[in-house]
PDB file of C-alpha atoms in Angstrom:
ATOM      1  CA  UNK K   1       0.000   0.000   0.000  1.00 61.00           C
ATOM      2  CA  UNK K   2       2.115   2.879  -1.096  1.00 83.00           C
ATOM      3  CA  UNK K   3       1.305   6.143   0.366  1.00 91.00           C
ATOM      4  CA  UNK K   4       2.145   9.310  -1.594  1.00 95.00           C
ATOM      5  CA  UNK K   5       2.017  12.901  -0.913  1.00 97.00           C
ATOM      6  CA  UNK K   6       2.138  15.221  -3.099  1.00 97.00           C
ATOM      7  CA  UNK K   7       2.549  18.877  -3.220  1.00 97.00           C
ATOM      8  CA  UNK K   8      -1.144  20.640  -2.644  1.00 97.00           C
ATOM      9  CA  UNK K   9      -2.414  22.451  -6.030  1.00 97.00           C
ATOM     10  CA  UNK K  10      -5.545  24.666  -5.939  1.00 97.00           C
ATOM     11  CA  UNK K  11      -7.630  22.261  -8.140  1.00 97.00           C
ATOM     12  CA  UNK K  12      -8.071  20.028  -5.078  1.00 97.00           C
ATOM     13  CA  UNK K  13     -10.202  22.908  -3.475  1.00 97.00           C
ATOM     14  CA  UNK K  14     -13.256  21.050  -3.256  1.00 96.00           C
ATOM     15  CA  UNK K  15     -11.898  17.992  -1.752  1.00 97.00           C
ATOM     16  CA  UNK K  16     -10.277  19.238   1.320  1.00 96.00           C
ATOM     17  CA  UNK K  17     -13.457  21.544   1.315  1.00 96.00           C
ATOM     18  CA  UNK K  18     -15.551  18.448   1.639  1.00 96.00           C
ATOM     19  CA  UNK K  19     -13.313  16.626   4.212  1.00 95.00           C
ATOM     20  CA  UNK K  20     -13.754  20.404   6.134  1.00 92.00           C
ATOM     21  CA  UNK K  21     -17.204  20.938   6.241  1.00 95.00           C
ATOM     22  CA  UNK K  22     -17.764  16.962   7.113  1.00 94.00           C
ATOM     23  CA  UNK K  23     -19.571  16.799  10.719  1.00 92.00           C
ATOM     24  CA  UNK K  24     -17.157  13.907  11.823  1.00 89.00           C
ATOM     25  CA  UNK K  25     -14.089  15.352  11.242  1.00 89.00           C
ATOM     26  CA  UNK K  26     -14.612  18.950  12.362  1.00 88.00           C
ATOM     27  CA  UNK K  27     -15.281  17.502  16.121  1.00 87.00           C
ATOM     28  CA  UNK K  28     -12.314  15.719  16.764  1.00 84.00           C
ATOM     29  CA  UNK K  29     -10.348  18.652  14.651  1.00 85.00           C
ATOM     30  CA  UNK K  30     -11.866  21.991  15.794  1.00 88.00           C
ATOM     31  CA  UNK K  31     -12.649  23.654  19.157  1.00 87.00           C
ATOM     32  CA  UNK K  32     -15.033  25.867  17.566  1.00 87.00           C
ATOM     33  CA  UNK K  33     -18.572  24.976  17.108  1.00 86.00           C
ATOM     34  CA  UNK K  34     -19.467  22.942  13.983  1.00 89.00           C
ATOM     35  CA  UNK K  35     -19.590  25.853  11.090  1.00 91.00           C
ATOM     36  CA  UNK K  36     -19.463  24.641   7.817  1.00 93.00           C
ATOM     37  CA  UNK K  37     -17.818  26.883   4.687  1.00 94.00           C
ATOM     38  CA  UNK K  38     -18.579  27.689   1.469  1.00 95.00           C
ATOM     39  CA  UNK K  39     -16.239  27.235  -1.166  1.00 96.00           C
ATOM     40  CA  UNK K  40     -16.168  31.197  -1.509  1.00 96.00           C
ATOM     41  CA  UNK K  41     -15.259  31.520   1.868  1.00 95.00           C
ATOM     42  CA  UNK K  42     -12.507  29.063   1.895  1.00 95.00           C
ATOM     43  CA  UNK K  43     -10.630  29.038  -1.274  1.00 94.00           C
ATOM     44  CA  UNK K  44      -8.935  32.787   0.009  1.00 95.00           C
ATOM     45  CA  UNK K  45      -6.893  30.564   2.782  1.00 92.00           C
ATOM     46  CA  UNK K  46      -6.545  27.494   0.382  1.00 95.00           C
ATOM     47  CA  UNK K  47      -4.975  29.808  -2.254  1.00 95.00           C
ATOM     48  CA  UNK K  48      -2.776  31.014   0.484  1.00 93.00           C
ATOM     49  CA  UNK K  49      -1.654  27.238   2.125  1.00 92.00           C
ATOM     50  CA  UNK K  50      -0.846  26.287  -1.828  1.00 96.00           C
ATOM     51  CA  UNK K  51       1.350  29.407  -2.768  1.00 95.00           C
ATOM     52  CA  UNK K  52       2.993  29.123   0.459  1.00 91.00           C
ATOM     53  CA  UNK K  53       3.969  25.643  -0.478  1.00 93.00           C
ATOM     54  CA  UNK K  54       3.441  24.279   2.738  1.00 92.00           C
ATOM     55  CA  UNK K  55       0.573  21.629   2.420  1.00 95.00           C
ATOM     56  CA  UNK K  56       0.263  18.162   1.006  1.00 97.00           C
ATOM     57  CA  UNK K  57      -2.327  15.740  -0.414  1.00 98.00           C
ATOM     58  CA  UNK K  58      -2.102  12.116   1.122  1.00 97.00           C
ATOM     59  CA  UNK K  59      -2.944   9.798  -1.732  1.00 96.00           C
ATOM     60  CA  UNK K  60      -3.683   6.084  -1.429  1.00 92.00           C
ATOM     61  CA  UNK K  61      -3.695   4.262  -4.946  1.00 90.00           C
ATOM     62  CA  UNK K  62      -4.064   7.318  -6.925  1.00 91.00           C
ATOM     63  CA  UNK K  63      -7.071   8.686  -4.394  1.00 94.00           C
ATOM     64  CA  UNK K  64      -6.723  11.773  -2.060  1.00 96.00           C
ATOM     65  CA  UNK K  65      -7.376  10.664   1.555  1.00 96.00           C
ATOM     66  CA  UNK K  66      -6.033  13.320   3.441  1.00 96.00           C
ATOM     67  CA  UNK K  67      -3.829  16.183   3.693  1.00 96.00           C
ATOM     68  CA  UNK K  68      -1.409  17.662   5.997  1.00 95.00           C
ATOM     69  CA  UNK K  69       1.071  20.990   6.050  1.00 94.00           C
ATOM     70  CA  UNK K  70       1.513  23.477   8.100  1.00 93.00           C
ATOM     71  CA  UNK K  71       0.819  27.389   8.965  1.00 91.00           C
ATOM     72  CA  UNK K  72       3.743  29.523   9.461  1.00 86.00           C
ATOM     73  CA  UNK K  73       2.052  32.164  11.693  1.00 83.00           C
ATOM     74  CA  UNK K  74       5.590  34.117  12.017  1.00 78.00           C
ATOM     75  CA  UNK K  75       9.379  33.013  10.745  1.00 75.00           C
ATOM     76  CA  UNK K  76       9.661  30.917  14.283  1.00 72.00           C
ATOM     77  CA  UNK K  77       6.580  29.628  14.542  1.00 79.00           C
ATOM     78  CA  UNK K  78       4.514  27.007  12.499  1.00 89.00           C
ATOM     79  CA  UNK K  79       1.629  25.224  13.557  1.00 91.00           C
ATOM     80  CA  UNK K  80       1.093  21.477  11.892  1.00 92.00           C
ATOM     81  CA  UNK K  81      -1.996  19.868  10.520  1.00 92.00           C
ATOM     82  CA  UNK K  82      -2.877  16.825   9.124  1.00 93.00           C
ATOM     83  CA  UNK K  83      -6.363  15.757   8.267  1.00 92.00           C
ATOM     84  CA  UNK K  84      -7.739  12.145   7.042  1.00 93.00           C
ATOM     85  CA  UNK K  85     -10.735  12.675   5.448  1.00 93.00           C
ATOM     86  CA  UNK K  86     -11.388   9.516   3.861  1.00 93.00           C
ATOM     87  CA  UNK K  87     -12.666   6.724   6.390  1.00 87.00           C
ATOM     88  CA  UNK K  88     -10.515   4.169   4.548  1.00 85.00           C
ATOM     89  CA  UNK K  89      -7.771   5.718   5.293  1.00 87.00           C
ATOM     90  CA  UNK K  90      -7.816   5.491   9.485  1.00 85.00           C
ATOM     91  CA  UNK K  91      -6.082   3.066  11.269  1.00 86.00           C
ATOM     92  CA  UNK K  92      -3.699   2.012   8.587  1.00 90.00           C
ATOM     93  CA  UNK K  93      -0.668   3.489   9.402  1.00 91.00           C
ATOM     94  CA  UNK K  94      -0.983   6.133   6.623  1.00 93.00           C
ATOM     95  CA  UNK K  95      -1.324   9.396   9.048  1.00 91.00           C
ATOM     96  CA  UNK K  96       2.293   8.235  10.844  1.00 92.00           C
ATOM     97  CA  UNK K  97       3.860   7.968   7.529  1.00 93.00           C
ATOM     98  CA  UNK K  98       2.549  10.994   6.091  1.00 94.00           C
ATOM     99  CA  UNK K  99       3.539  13.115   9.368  1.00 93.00           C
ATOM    100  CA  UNK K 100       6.858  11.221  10.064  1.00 92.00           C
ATOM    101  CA  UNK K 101       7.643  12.330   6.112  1.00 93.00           C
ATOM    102  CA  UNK K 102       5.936  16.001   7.306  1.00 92.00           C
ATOM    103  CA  UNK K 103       8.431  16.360   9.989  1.00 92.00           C
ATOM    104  CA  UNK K 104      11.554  15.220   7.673  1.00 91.00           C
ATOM    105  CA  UNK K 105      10.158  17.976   5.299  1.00 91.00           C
ATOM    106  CA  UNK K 106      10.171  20.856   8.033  1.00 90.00           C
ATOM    107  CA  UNK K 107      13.870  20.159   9.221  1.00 89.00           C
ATOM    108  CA  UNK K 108      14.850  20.115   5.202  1.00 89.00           C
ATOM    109  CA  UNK K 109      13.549  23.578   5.426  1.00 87.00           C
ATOM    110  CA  UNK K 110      15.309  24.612   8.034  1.00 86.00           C
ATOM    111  CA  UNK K 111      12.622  24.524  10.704  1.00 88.00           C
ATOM    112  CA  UNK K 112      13.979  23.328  14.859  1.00 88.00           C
ATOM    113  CA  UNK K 113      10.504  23.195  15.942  1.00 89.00           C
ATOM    114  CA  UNK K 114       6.727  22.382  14.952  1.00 92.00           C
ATOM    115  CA  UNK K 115       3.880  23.039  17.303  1.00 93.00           C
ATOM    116  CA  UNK K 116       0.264  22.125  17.061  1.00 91.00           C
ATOM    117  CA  UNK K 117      -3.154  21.716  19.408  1.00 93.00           C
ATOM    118  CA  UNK K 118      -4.891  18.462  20.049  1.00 94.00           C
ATOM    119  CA  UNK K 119      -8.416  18.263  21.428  1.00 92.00           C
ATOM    120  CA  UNK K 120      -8.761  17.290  24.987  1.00 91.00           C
ATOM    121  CA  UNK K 121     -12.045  14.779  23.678  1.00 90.00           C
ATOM    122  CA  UNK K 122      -9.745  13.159  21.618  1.00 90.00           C
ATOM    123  CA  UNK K 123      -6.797  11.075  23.234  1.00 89.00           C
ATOM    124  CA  UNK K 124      -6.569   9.072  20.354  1.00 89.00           C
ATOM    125  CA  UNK K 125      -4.981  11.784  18.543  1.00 91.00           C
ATOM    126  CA  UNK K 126      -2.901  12.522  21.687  1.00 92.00           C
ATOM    127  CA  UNK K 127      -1.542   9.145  21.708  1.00 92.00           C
ATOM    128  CA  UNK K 128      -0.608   9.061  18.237  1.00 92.00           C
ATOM    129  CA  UNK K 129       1.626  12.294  18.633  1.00 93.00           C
ATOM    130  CA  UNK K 130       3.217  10.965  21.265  1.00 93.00           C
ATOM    131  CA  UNK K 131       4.499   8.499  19.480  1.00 93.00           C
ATOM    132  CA  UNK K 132       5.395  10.920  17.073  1.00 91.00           C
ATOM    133  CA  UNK K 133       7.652  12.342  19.202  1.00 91.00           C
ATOM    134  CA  UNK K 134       5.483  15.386  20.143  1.00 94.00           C
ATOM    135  CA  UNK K 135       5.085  16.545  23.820  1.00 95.00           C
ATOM    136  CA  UNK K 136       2.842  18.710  25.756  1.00 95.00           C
ATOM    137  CA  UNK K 137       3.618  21.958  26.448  1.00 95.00           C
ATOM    138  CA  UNK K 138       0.572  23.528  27.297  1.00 96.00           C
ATOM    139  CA  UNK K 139      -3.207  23.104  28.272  1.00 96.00           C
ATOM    140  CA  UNK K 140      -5.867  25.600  27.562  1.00 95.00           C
ATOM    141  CA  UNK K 141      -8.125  24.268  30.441  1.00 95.00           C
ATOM    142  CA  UNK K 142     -12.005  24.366  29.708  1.00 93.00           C
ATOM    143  CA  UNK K 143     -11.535  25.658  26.282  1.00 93.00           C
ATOM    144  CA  UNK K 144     -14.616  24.030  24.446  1.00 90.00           C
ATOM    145  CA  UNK K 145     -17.642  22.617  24.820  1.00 91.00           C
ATOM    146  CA  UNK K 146     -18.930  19.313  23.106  1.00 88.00           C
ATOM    147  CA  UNK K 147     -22.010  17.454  24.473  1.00 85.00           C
ATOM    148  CA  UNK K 148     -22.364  19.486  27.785  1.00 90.00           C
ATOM    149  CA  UNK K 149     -19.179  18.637  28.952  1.00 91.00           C
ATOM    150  CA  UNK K 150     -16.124  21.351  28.955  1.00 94.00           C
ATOM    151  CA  UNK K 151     -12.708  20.586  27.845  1.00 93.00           C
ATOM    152  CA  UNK K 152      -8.825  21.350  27.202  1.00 94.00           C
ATOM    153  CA  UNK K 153      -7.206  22.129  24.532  1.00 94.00           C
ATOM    154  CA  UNK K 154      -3.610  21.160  24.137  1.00 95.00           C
ATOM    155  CA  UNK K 155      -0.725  21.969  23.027  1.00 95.00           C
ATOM    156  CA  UNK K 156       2.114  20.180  21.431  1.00 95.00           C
ATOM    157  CA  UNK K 157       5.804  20.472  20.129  1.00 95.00           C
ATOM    158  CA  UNK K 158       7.801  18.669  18.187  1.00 92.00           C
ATOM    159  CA  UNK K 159      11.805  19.461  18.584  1.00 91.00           C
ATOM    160  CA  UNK K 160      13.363  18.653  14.991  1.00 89.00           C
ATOM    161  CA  UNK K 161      16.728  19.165  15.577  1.00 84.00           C
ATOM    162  CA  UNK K 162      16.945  15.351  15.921  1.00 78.00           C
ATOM    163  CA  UNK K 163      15.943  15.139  12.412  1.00 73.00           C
ATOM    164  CA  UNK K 164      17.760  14.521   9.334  1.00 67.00           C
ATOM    165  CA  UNK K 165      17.227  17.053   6.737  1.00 65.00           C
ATOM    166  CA  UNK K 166      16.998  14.318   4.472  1.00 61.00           C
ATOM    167  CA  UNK K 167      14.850  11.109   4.013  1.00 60.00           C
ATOM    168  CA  UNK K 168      16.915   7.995   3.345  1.00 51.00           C
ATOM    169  CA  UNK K 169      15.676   6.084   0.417  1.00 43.00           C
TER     170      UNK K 169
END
């Protein structure tokens, strides 16, 4: 099961559009409450993530299933992503590829450190950075609300300077 990623291109708008606006996703991804977009709304910051150059499509066989980049919010500081939007695509060992390749790709370009938020209602996604490599640097306690029931937000680093700036083959 090769897993490619390819460089973002604005064509595949609607796609991570989709994958934004889907229910599912959005509440183990976003603190905010469910909001969906419409494509007029969204492709401004699209356009912006593909000229930066700083976001990916995850294909399996030929089919997008996710994407993944990151948001340089000043010259120090970039905050990571990755989304799976296809179901088919969970549990297979495709996100850790994709952001073990992500993290390579940041130290090539010269970046020491990646940071990024995790839901509290989703430890799943805790666990998995983890593994990664990230740790916790922060908690935003009580930041959101899902179901009645308050939680944290937190907040993760990943220290590159362990990395290779290049993949081995």
């Amino acid at each position: 099961m090769p897993v490619n990623i390819r460089r973002a291109r604005y064509d595949d708008v609607e796609t991570i559009l989709a994958w934004s606006n889907n229910r599912a996703i959005w509440m183990v991804d976003n603190p905010a409450d469910y909001q969906p977009r419409s494509l007029a709304e969204f492709n401004p910051q699209w356009q912006t993530l593909v000229d930066h150059g700083t976001t990916w499509v995850i294909e399996l066989e030929g089919v997008a299933v996710g994407h993944l980049g990151w948001i340089q919010h000043a010259p120090e500081i970039c905050e990571f992503y990755i989304i799976l939007g296809e179901p088919s695509a969970l549990g297979r060992g495709i996100g850790r590829e994709a952001m073990t390749w992500m993290l390579y790709e940041a130290r090539a370009r010269g970046l020491d450190v990646l940071y990024g938020r995790v839901l509290g209602n989703n430890p799943h996604a805790l666990r998995f950075f983890n593994r990664l490599g990230f740790e916790l640097i922060g908690r935003s306690e009580q930041y959101f609300e899902r179901g009645g029931i308050a939680h944290d937000l937190l907040w993760l680093q990943a220290d590159l300077s362990g990395f290779a700036t290049e993949r081995s083959a």
